[in-house]
Coordinates of C-alpha atoms in Angstrom, one line a residue:
X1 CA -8.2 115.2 -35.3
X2 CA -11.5 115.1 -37.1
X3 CA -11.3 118.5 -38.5
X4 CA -9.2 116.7 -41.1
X5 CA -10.4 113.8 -41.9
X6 CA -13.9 114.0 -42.7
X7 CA -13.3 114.7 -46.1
X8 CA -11.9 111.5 -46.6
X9 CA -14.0 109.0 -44.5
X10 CA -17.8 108.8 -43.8
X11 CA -17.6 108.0 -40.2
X12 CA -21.1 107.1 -40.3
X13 CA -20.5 103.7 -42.1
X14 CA -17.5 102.3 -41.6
X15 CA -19.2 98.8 -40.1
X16 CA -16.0 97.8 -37.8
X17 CA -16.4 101.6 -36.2
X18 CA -20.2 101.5 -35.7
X19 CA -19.3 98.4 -33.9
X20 CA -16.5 99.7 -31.6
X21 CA -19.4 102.8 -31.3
X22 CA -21.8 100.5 -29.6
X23 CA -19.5 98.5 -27.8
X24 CA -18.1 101.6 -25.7
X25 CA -21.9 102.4 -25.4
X26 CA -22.4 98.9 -23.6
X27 CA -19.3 99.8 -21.6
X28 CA -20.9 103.5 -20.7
X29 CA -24.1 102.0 -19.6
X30 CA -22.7 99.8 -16.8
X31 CA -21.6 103.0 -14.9
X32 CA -24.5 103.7 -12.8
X33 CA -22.8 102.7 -9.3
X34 CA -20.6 105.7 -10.0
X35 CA -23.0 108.4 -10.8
X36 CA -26.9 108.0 -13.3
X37 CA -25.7 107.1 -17.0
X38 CA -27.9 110.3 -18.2
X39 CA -26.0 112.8 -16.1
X40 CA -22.7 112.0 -17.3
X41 CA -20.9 114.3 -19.8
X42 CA -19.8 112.7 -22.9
X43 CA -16.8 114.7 -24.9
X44 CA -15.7 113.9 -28.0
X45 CA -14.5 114.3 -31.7
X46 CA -18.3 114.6 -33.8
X47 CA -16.7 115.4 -37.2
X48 CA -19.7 116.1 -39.5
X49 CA -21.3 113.3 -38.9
X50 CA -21.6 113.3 -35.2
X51 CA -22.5 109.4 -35.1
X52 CA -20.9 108.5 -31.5
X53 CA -23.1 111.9 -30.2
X54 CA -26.6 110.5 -31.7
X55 CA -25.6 107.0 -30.2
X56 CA -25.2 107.8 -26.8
X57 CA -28.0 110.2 -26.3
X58 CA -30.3 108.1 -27.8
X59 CA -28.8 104.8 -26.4
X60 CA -28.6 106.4 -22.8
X61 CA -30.3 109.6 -22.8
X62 CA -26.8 111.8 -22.3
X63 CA -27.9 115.6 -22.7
X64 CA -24.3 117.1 -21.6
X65 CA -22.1 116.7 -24.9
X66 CA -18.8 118.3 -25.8
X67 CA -17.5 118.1 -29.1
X68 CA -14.2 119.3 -29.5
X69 CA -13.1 120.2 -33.4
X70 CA -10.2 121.9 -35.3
X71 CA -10.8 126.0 -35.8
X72 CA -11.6 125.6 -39.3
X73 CA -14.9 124.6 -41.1
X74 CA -16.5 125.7 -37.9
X75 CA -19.7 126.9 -40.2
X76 CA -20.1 123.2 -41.6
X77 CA -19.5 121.2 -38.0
X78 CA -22.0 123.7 -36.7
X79 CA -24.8 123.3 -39.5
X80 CA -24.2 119.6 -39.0
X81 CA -24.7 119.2 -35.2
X82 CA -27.9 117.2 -34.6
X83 CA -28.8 118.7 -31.1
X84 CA -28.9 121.8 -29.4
X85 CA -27.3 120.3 -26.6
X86 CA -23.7 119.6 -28.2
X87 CA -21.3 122.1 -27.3
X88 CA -18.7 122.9 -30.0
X89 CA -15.4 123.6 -28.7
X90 CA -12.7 125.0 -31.6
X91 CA -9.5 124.3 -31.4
X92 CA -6.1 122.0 -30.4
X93 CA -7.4 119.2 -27.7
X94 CA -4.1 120.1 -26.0
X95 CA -5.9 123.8 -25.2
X96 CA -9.3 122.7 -24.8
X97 CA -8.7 119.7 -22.2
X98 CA -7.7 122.1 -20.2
X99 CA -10.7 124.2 -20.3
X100 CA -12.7 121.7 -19.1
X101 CA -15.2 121.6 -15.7
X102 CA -12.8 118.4 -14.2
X103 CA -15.3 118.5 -11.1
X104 CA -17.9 116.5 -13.2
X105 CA -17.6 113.0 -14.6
X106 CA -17.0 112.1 -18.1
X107 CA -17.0 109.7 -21.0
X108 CA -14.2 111.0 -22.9
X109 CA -13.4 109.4 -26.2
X110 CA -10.1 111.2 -27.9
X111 CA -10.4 109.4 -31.4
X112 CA -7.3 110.7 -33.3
X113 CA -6.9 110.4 -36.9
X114 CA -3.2 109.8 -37.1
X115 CA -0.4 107.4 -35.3
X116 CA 0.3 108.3 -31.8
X117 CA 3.3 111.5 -31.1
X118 CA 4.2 113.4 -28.0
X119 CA 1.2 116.1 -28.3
X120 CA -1.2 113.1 -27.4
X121 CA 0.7 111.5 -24.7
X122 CA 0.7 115.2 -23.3
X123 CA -3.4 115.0 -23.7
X124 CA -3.7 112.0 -22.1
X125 CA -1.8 113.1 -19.2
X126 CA -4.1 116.3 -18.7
X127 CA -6.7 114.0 -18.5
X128 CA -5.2 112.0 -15.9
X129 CA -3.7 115.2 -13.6
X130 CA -8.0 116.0 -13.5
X131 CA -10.0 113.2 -13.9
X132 CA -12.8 112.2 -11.4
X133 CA -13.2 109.1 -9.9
X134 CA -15.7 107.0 -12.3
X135 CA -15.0 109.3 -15.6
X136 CA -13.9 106.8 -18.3
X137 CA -11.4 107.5 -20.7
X138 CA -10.8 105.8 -24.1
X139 CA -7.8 106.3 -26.7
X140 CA -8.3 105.4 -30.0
X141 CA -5.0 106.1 -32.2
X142 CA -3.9 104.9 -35.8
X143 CA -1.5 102.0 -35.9
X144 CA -0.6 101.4 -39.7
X145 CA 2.8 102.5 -38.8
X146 CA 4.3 105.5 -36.8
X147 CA 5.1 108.9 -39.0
X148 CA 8.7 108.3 -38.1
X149 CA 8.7 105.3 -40.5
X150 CA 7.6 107.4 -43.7
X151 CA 10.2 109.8 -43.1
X152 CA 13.0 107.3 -42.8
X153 CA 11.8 105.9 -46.2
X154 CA 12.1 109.2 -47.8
X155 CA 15.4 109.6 -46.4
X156 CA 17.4 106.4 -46.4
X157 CA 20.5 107.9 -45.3
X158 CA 20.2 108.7 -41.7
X159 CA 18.8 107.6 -38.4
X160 CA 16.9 104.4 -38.0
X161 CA 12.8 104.6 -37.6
X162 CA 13.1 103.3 -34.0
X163 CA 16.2 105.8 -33.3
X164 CA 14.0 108.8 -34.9
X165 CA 10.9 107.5 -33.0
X166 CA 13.0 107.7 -29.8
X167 CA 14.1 110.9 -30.8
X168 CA 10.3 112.1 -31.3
X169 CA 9.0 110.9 -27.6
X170 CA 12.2 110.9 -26.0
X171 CA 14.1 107.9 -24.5
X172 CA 11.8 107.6 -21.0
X173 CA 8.4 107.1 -23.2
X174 CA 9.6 104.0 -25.3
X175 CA 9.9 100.7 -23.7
X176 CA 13.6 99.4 -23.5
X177 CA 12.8 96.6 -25.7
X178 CA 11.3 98.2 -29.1
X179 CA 12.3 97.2 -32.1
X180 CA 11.6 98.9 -36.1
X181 CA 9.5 96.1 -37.0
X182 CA 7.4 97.3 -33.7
X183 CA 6.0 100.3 -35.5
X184 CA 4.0 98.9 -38.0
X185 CA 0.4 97.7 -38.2
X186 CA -0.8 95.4 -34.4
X187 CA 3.0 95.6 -32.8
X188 CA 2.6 99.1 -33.5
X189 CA -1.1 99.2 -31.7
X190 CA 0.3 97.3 -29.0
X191 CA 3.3 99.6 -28.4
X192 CA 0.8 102.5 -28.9
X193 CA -1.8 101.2 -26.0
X194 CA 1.6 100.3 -23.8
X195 CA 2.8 104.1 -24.2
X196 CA -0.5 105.8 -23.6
X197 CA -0.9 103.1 -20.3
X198 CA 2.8 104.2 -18.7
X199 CA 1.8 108.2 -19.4
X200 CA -1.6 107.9 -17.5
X201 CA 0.4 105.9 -14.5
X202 CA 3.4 108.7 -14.9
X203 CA 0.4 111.5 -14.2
X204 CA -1.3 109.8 -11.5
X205 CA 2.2 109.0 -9.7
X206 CA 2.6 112.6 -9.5
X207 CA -1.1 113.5 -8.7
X208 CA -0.9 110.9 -5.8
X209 CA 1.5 112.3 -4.0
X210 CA 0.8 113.1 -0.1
X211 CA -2.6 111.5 -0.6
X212 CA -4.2 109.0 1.7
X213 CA -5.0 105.4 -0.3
X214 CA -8.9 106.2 0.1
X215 CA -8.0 109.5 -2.1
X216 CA -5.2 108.0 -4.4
X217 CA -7.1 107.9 -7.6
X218 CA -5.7 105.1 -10.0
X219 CA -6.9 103.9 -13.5
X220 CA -8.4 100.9 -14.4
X221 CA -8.1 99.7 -18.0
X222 CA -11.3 98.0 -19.3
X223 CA -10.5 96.8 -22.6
X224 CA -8.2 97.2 -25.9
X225 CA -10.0 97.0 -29.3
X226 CA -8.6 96.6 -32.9
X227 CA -10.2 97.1 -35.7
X228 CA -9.4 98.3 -40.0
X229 CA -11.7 100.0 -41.5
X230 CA -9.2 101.3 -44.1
X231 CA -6.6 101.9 -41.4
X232 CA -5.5 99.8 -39.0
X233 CA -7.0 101.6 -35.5
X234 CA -6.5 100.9 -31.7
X235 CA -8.1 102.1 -28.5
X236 CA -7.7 101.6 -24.6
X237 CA -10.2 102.4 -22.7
X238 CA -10.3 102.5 -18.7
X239 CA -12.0 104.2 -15.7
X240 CA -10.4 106.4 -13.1
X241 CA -10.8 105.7 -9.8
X242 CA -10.3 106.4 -6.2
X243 CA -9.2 104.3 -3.8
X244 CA -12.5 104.8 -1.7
X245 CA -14.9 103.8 -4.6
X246 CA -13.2 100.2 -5.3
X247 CA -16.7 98.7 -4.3
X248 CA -17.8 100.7 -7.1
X249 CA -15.6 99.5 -9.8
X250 CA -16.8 96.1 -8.8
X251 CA -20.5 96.8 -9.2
X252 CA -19.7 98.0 -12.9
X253 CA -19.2 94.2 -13.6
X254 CA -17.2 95.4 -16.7
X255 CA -15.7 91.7 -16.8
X256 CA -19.4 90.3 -18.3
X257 CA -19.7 92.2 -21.3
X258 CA -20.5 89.8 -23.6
X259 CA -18.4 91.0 -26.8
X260 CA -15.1 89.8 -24.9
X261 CA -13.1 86.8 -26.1
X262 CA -13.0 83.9 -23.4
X263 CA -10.2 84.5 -21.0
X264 CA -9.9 88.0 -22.7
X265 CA -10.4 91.6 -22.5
X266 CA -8.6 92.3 -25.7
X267 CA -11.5 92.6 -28.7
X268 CA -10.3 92.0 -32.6
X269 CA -13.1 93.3 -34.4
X270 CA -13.3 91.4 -37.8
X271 CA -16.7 91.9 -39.8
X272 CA -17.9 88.7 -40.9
X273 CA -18.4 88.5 -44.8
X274 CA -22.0 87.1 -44.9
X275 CA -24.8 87.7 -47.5
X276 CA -28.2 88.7 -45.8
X277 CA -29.6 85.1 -45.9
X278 CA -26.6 84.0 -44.2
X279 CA -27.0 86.2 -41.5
X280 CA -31.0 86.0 -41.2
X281 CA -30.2 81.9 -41.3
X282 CA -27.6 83.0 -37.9
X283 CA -29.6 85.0 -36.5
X284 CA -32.6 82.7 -36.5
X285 CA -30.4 80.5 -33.8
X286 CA -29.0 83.1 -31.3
X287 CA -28.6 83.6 -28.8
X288 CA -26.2 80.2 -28.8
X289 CA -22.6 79.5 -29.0
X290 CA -20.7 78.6 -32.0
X291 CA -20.6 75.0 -31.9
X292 CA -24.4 74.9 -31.7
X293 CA -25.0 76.3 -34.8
X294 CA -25.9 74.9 -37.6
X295 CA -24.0 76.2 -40.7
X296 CA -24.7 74.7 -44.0
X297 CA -22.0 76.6 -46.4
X298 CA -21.7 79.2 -43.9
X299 CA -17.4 79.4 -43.4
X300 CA -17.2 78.3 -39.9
X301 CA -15.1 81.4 -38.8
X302 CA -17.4 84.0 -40.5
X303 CA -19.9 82.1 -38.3
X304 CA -18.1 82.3 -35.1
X305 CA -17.3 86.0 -35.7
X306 CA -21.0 86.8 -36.4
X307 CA -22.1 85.1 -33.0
X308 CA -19.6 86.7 -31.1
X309 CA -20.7 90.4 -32.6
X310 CA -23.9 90.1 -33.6
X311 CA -25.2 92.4 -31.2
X312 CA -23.4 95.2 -32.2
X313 CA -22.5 94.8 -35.6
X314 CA -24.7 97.5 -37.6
X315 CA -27.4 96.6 -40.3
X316 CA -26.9 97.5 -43.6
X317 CA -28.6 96.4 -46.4
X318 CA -28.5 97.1 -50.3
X319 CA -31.0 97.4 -52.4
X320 CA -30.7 96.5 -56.1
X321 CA -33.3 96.3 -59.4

């Protein structure tokens, strides 16, 4: 969780997370057939930095904001929150999801630190036991390899990473056909996104039973993102729904955003390596597919990334003499 980690990362400027940022903000703002984008409650981890909580309320005016932290440094997260509006919530997410008003809807964006264990899977099945039709749920875990692998290093003698991994989530959580190399860096991610996927289906398979199909609530995944920013991270993110709002699913139009690949809804993020001129030189032709462009010395596939991201990659600049 955040709690930790802030003293190690500046959250704040980490270009391929800013990106992800403002690509779940695109995906937030197409929610209005479900319920007006500024009524929604966004929770969330802020850390000290709080940069996903000034996005969104600037970006689409959310004033309901929950940020849920680790017990200590509760002085510095509070000194640090940015507006009056952000409720801090101390403690475990597996005791504070609970607390939670489930008759509203949410954004809810659990961004954990560290690879994916049981404690998580148990999260994201609270969320789907209570979640409202149109609340939107994304997942964002570490995927440079599972813990399991750095204890099996330490101790050579022993178990297998896969056989402790299975030990660790139990045999009915890992798919049948998971192999060692499978926890490390994208197969890892991938495996990761597949477990958190048959955990939300497992909740809602219980949830539905007994109810009609207009009140069976399923979820609808949106997109998977990857990204390294230092560590290799993954998210899923999807919407619940009930069966009765489908015609509201459809009105979100999630399949246009523009930062998916062709044929896609899986997003690599890769930040193009560009000096400014470069990119002023890019910019100075969008909107306009890649083929259009004209390049100079510009690498064609640090041109191709920058057309496809452009719109949400942040803009930095450094200033020298």
């Amino acid at each position: 969780m955040s709690g930790r980690s802030f003293r190690k990362i500046d959250y704040s400027i980490r270009p391929a997370k800013h990106t992800e940022r403002k690509m779940l903000c695109e995906i937030f703002r197409r929610l209005w057939p479900f319920q007006a984008i500024e009524d929604y409650t966004y929770v969330g981890m802020g850390s000290v930095w709080f940069s996903d909580f000034v996005l969104f309320h600037r970006m689409l005016g959310i004033k309901s904001m929950i940020s849920i932290e680790q017990s200590g440094q509760q002085e510095r997260f509070t000194s640090n929150k940015p507006f009056a509006a952000i409720q801090m919530r101390f403690g475990q997410t597996g005791a504070e999801l609970p607390k939670l008003d489930w008759s509203k809807n949410y954004f809810l964006w659990i961004d954990y630190d560290d690879p994916l264990t049981p404690s998580m899977l148990l999260d994201i099945g609270t969320v789907a036991t209570n979640a409202t039709s149109g609340t939107v749920l994304a997942i964002s875990v570490q995927c440079h390899q599972a813990q399991e692998v750095a204890f099996t290093t330490q101790y050579r003698e022993g178990p297998s990473a896969k056989d402790c991994f299975i030990t660790s989530f139990g045999i009915a959580r890992v798919p049948t056909t998971t192999a060692d190399e499978d926890l490390y860096g994208w197969p890892f991610g991938k495996l990761s996104r597949t477990m958190v996927l048959s955990e939300i289906q497992a909740s809602l398979a219980t949830r539905n039973v007994g109810q009609s199909s207009d009140r069976k609530v399923s979820f609808s995944p949106i997109c998977t993102i990857e990204y390294e920013d230092g560590a290799k991270m993954t998210t899923i993110v999807g919407i619940f729904i009930k069966g009765a709002d489908a015609s509201k699913l459809e009105e979100c139009r999630f399949q246009d955003l523009d930062f998916f690949p062709e044929g896609s809804r899986h997003v690599r993020i890769a930040i193009p390596k560009l000096t400014v001129a470069e990119i002023r030189g890019l910019e100075r032709q969008l909107p306009a597919s890649p083929e259009e462009l004209i390049l100079g010395a510009i690498p064609p596939a640090e041109a191709k990334h920058f057309s496809e991201l452009y719109r949400y990659l942040p803009n930095f600049a450094v200033l020298e003499g």
